[in-house]
Tab-separated table of C-alpha atoms in Angstrom:
chain	number	residue	atom	x	y	z
E	1	MET	CA	24.209	124.846	118.689
E	2	VAL	CA	27.304	123.703	120.559
E	3	GLU	CA	29.104	127.603	121.598
E	4	ARG	CA	32.938	127.586	121.081
E	5	ARG	CA	34.957	128.713	123.672
E	6	PRO	CA	38.472	128.934	123.156
E	7	VAL	CA	39.526	128.216	126.649
E	8	LEU	CA	37.254	124.729	126.581
E	9	THR	CA	38.714	123.521	123.565
E	10	ALA	CA	42.305	124.454	124.402
E	11	LEU	CA	41.177	122.430	127.907
E	12	SER	CA	39.508	119.468	126.172
E	13	HIS	CA	42.739	119.582	124.109
E	14	LEU	CA	44.971	119.479	126.808
E	15	VAL	CA	43.111	116.544	128.676
E	16	LEU	CA	43.563	114.606	125.148
E	17	VAL	CA	47.450	115.296	125.176
E	18	LEU	CA	47.537	113.865	128.488
E	19	GLY	CA	45.871	110.856	127.965
E	20	VAL	CA	48.067	110.195	125.077
E	21	LEU	CA	50.957	110.945	126.977
E	22	ILE	CA	49.712	108.664	129.616
E	23	VAL	CA	49.026	105.379	127.393
E	24	ALA	CA	51.738	105.962	124.844
E	25	PHE	CA	55.194	106.532	127.224
E	26	PRO	CA	54.911	102.793	128.848
E	27	VAL	CA	54.950	101.832	125.020
E	28	TRP	CA	57.910	103.976	124.618
E	29	VAL	CA	59.485	102.600	127.741
E	30	THR	CA	58.886	99.273	126.484
E	31	PHE	CA	60.397	99.792	122.575
E	32	VAL	CA	63.400	101.699	124.094
E	33	ALA	CA	63.967	98.654	126.454
E	34	SER	CA	63.847	96.628	123.560
E	35	THR	CA	66.432	98.141	121.761
E	36	HIS	CA	68.906	98.126	124.716
E	37	SER	CA	70.961	95.123	125.568
E	38	ALA	CA	70.393	93.086	128.912
E	39	GLU	CA	73.354	94.154	130.587
E	40	GLN	CA	72.595	97.486	129.226
E	41	ILE	CA	69.307	97.586	131.161
E	42	ALA	CA	70.552	95.861	134.120
E	43	GLN	CA	73.102	98.870	134.534
E	44	SER	CA	71.349	101.883	133.751
E	45	ARG	CA	69.681	103.370	136.376
E	46	PRO	CA	67.481	105.272	135.203
E	47	LEU	CA	66.705	103.185	131.762
E	48	SER	CA	67.830	105.991	128.928
E	49	LEU	CA	64.376	107.125	127.102
E	50	LEU	CA	66.348	106.731	123.914
E	51	PRO	CA	66.723	104.048	121.699
E	52	GLY	CA	69.718	101.563	121.774
E	53	THR	CA	71.822	99.847	118.893
E	54	HIS	CA	70.133	96.223	119.632
E	55	PHE	CA	67.051	96.347	117.799
E	56	LEU	CA	67.556	93.839	115.077
E	57	ASP	CA	69.349	91.574	117.404
E	58	THR	CA	66.688	91.517	120.336
E	59	TYR	CA	63.579	90.814	117.565
E	60	ALA	CA	65.881	88.597	115.870
E	61	ARG	CA	66.137	86.339	119.207
E	62	ALA	CA	62.520	86.912	120.380
E	63	LEU	CA	60.746	85.745	116.528
E	64	PHE	CA	63.106	82.896	115.929
E	65	GLY	CA	64.574	81.873	119.934
E	66	GLY	CA	68.095	81.091	120.222
E	67	MET	CA	70.999	81.001	122.934
E	68	GLY	CA	69.989	84.338	125.618
E	69	GLU	CA	72.820	86.343	126.710
E	70	TYR	CA	72.735	84.574	130.213
E	71	GLY	CA	72.489	81.362	128.242
E	72	GLY	CA	69.722	78.942	127.993
E	73	MET	CA	67.447	78.529	124.919
E	74	LYS	CA	64.713	81.298	124.160
E	75	ALA	CA	61.669	79.494	122.932
E	76	PRO	CA	60.424	81.354	119.713
E	77	VAL	CA	58.106	83.993	119.834
E	78	GLY	CA	57.004	83.529	115.805
E	79	ARG	CA	54.971	80.145	116.812
E	80	MET	CA	53.749	81.210	119.968
E	81	MET	CA	52.066	83.994	118.228
E	82	TRP	CA	51.419	81.945	115.479
E	83	VAL	CA	48.964	79.862	118.154
E	84	SER	CA	47.896	82.952	119.435
E	85	PHE	CA	46.476	84.150	116.119
E	86	VAL	CA	44.465	81.021	115.247
E	87	SER	CA	42.736	80.861	118.552
E	88	ALA	CA	41.951	83.958	118.625
E	89	MET	CA	40.371	83.372	115.418
E	90	ILE	CA	38.987	80.247	115.993
E	91	ILE	CA	37.391	82.095	118.826
E	92	ALA	CA	36.307	85.029	117.391
E	93	VAL	CA	34.820	83.743	114.123
E	94	GLY	CA	32.983	80.568	116.300
E	95	LYS	CA	31.339	82.886	118.585
E	96	ILE	CA	29.979	84.948	116.165
E	97	THR	CA	28.707	81.525	113.716
E	98	ILE	CA	27.002	80.146	117.002
E	99	SER	CA	25.696	83.333	118.331
E	100	LEU	CA	24.187	84.593	115.340
E	101	LEU	CA	22.492	81.044	114.323
E	102	SER	CA	20.969	80.945	118.167
E	103	ALA	CA	19.840	84.044	117.912
E	104	PHE	CA	17.991	83.664	114.369
E	105	ALA	CA	16.800	80.650	116.527
E	106	VAL	CA	15.211	82.343	119.658
E	107	VAL	CA	13.651	85.410	117.497
E	108	TYR	CA	12.495	83.736	113.984
E	109	PHE	CA	10.901	80.151	114.892
E	110	ARG	CA	8.442	79.171	117.528
E	111	PHE	CA	9.173	76.170	119.071
E	112	PRO	CA	8.167	75.170	123.227
E	113	LEU	CA	10.188	76.826	125.784
E	114	ARG	CA	11.724	79.539	123.032
E	115	GLN	CA	11.851	82.101	126.204
E	116	LEU	CA	13.401	79.569	129.047
E	117	CYS	CA	15.767	78.337	126.359
E	118	PHE	CA	17.005	82.323	125.674
E	119	TRP	CA	16.576	82.833	129.681
E	120	MET	CA	18.908	79.757	130.245
E	121	ILE	CA	21.614	81.212	127.700
E	122	PHE	CA	21.232	84.963	129.049
E	123	VAL	CA	21.917	83.197	132.794
E	124	THR	CA	25.262	81.529	131.416
E	125	LEU	CA	26.459	85.534	131.625
E	126	MET	CA	27.270	84.920	135.258
E	127	LEU	CA	29.026	81.852	134.802
E	128	PRO	CA	32.590	82.996	133.429
E	129	VAL	CA	35.117	80.161	132.898
E	130	GLU	CA	36.873	81.161	135.756
E	131	VAL	CA	34.071	79.631	137.849
E	132	ARG	CA	33.279	76.161	135.937
E	133	ILE	CA	37.252	75.991	134.985
E	134	GLY	CA	37.650	72.892	137.078
E	135	PRO	CA	34.872	70.908	135.479
E	136	THR	CA	35.560	72.235	132.139
E	137	TYR	CA	38.891	71.117	132.162
E	138	GLU	CA	37.658	67.680	133.648
E	139	VAL	CA	35.368	67.317	130.178
E	140	VAL	CA	38.363	68.627	128.086
E	141	SER	CA	41.046	65.930	129.398
E	142	GLN	CA	38.777	63.137	129.509
E	143	LEU	CA	38.230	64.144	125.582
E	144	HIS	CA	42.049	64.080	125.420
E	145	LEU	CA	41.865	67.477	124.171
E	146	LEU	CA	44.871	69.352	126.184
E	147	ASN	CA	47.621	70.695	124.336
E	148	SER	CA	45.395	70.798	120.995
E	149	TYR	CA	43.407	73.371	119.249
E	150	ALA	CA	40.230	72.529	120.086
E	151	GLY	CA	41.257	72.119	123.537
E	152	LEU	CA	41.917	75.530	123.720
E	153	THR	CA	39.134	77.374	121.957
E	154	VAL	CA	36.194	75.133	121.774
E	155	PRO	CA	35.258	75.794	126.027
E	156	LEU	CA	35.684	79.890	125.007
E	157	ILE	CA	33.368	79.509	121.888
E	158	ALA	CA	29.551	79.927	123.364
E	159	SER	CA	29.010	83.356	124.082
E	160	ALA	CA	25.573	84.639	125.945
E	161	THR	CA	26.792	88.077	125.738
E	162	ALA	CA	26.788	87.555	121.555
E	163	THR	CA	23.858	86.046	121.568
E	164	PHE	CA	21.985	88.597	123.288
E	165	LEU	CA	23.195	91.151	121.126
E	166	PHE	CA	22.362	89.589	118.006
E	167	ARG	CA	18.943	88.620	119.482
E	168	GLN	CA	18.171	92.249	120.206
E	169	PHE	CA	19.254	93.594	116.812
E	170	PHE	CA	17.187	90.917	114.847
E	171	LEU	CA	13.943	92.085	117.089
E	172	THR	CA	14.577	95.622	115.048
E	173	VAL	CA	14.102	94.560	111.825
E	174	PRO	CA	10.591	95.327	110.650
E	175	ASP	CA	7.845	92.141	110.064
E	176	GLU	CA	7.491	93.532	106.547
E	177	LEU	CA	10.469	92.390	105.564
E	178	VAL	CA	10.346	89.124	106.371
E	179	GLU	CA	6.753	88.994	104.704
E	180	ALA	CA	8.102	90.469	101.934
E	181	ALA	CA	11.057	87.609	102.110
E	182	ARG	CA	8.377	84.621	102.746
E	183	ILE	CA	6.450	85.912	99.567
E	184	ASP	CA	9.539	85.769	97.497
E	185	GLY	CA	9.571	81.976	98.177
E	186	ALA	CA	12.846	82.577	100.672
E	187	GLY	CA	12.958	79.600	103.244
E	188	PRO	CA	14.412	80.491	107.008
E	189	MET	CA	18.076	79.947	105.820
E	190	ARG	CA	18.032	81.938	102.612
E	191	PHE	CA	16.419	85.068	104.528
E	192	PHE	CA	19.176	84.268	106.936
E	193	LYS	CA	22.174	84.452	104.615
E	194	ASP	CA	20.373	87.047	102.120
E	195	VAL	CA	18.667	89.482	104.701
E	196	LEU	CA	20.155	89.334	108.171
E	197	LEU	CA	23.700	88.725	107.730
E	198	PRO	CA	24.371	91.442	105.269
E	199	LEU	CA	22.372	93.948	108.076
E	200	SER	CA	24.153	92.487	110.605
E	201	ARG	CA	27.942	93.151	108.964
E	202	THR	CA	28.630	96.163	111.509
E	203	SER	CA	27.627	94.185	114.154
E	204	ILE	CA	29.288	91.707	112.992
E	205	ALA	CA	32.001	93.321	112.561
E	206	ALA	CA	32.298	94.968	116.181
E	207	LEU	CA	31.968	91.575	117.693
E	208	PHE	CA	34.830	90.054	115.888
E	209	VAL	CA	36.924	93.142	117.123
E	210	ILE	CA	36.324	92.481	120.661
E	211	GLN	CA	35.976	88.660	120.366
E	212	PHE	CA	39.500	88.602	118.686
E	213	ILE	CA	41.120	90.485	121.434
E	214	TYR	CA	39.314	88.341	124.198
E	215	GLY	CA	40.778	85.151	122.328
E	216	TRP	CA	44.326	86.793	121.462
E	217	ASN	CA	44.654	88.003	125.912
E	218	GLN	CA	43.552	84.576	127.355
E	219	TYR	CA	46.144	83.553	129.881
E	220	LEU	CA	44.420	81.403	132.423
E	221	TRP	CA	42.514	78.754	130.729
E	222	PRO	CA	45.743	77.930	128.077
E	223	LEU	CA	47.847	77.834	131.700
E	224	LEU	CA	45.836	74.643	131.970
E	225	VAL	CA	45.097	72.840	128.860
E	226	THR	CA	49.083	73.444	127.472
E	227	THR	CA	52.090	71.764	128.709
E	228	THR	CA	53.933	71.876	125.518
E	229	GLU	CA	55.957	74.548	123.706
E	230	ASP	CA	54.414	74.319	120.537
E	231	MET	CA	50.901	75.248	121.853
E	232	THR	CA	51.977	78.092	124.416
E	233	PRO	CA	50.320	81.454	123.315
E	234	VAL	CA	52.307	84.178	123.307
E	235	VAL	CA	51.179	86.038	126.539
E	236	MET	CA	51.943	82.730	128.370
E	237	GLY	CA	55.262	82.879	126.760
E	238	ILE	CA	56.022	86.610	128.291
E	239	LYS	CA	55.378	85.057	131.867
E	240	ARG	CA	57.952	82.033	130.421
E	241	LEU	CA	60.563	84.528	129.610
E	242	VAL	CA	60.800	85.999	133.054
E	243	ALA	CA	62.681	84.123	134.761
E	244	GLY	CA	64.260	85.885	137.864
E	245	GLU	CA	65.502	89.660	138.147
E	246	ALA	CA	69.182	88.399	137.709
E	247	TYR	CA	68.593	85.653	134.730
E	248	THR	CA	65.801	87.658	133.197
E	249	GLU	CA	66.859	89.211	129.357
E	250	TRP	CA	64.319	92.019	129.617
E	251	ASN	CA	65.118	93.476	126.186
E	252	VAL	CA	63.736	90.615	124.814
E	253	VAL	CA	60.841	90.593	127.248
E	254	MET	CA	60.126	93.662	126.301
E	255	ALA	CA	60.362	93.008	122.632
E	256	THR	CA	57.823	89.896	122.861
E	257	ALA	CA	55.500	92.000	124.493
E	258	LEU	CA	55.561	94.645	121.743
E	259	LEU	CA	55.034	91.794	119.308
E	260	ALA	CA	52.148	90.877	121.359
E	261	MET	CA	50.517	94.338	120.571
E	262	LEU	CA	50.744	94.306	117.554
E	263	PRO	CA	48.375	91.731	115.961
E	264	PRO	CA	45.451	93.380	118.132
E	265	ALA	CA	46.175	97.099	117.367
E	266	LEU	CA	46.398	96.147	113.559
E	267	VAL	CA	42.560	94.097	114.413
E	268	VAL	CA	40.998	97.699	115.900
E	269	LEU	CA	43.434	99.655	113.372
E	270	LEU	CA	41.652	98.502	110.258
E	271	MET	CA	38.459	97.508	111.202
E	272	GLN	CA	37.920	100.860	113.340
E	273	LYS	CA	34.997	102.588	111.223
E	274	TRP	CA	33.474	99.246	111.136
E	275	PHE	CA	33.747	98.639	114.652
E	276	VAL	CA	32.646	102.186	115.774
E	277	LYS	CA	29.983	102.089	113.603
E	278	GLY	CA	28.679	98.414	114.822
E	279	LEU	CA	28.981	99.797	118.109
E	280	VAL	CA	26.611	102.986	117.325
E	281	ASP	CA	24.202	101.065	115.486
E	282	SER	CA	23.738	98.435	118.281
E	283	GLU	CA	23.370	100.915	121.037
E	284	LYS	CA	19.833	102.349	118.559
């Protein structure tokens, strides 16, 4: 039985409130800056913590592009967000699909060197994209995949972590369930579709959230394989908006940063229940 002490309860709430303030304050400052004009931000020291009156102007210019306050055309962030969204979806769905099938093969099929194949997959955990980025770029370039969704996503799709997690989950499925499916005449793919996939829903949901955010936040790899504006993801777009202290429209930069936060935040909020359940179930 957990003993309730008012002092400890108040202390825990105080820590939670401080944590929320530490996380929320930079987001509030970003929002406030996005509602002022670039000139107001440049002249105000320190920046006001109250919202300004340029909310609609700034966000319209960030989303749809146009002439900036200091001259020069701004690329539309809407297109960048679409590129990031498509890339993140392909990476998340592709990683989950390949990991499910590879874990299914490793656990339920008997073939020579099965354990060696699994450990070869597992060893790739020590080879992140940054380590193999030169050879990977060479392959993508020779296949003429630069400035394409395939070039942005295919090298990032394989995931040893997800394969390992699904393998561990499949090992917990009782053998009696496999035997029952076999007696009912279910083949391997029917067993996979009708039994394993429904049992793996929470793990799939948790991995989808993690992999979507991973794909959305990619910066280094898109920096190498994209050179055109129509294939620029939003994380790169934020960096390109910063054009030196004197000519940077910080209100547009802050609006773009807030817009870039929205899709990952929505994915986490909408799938929060499944995400937590998937993480808890995977630890059992």
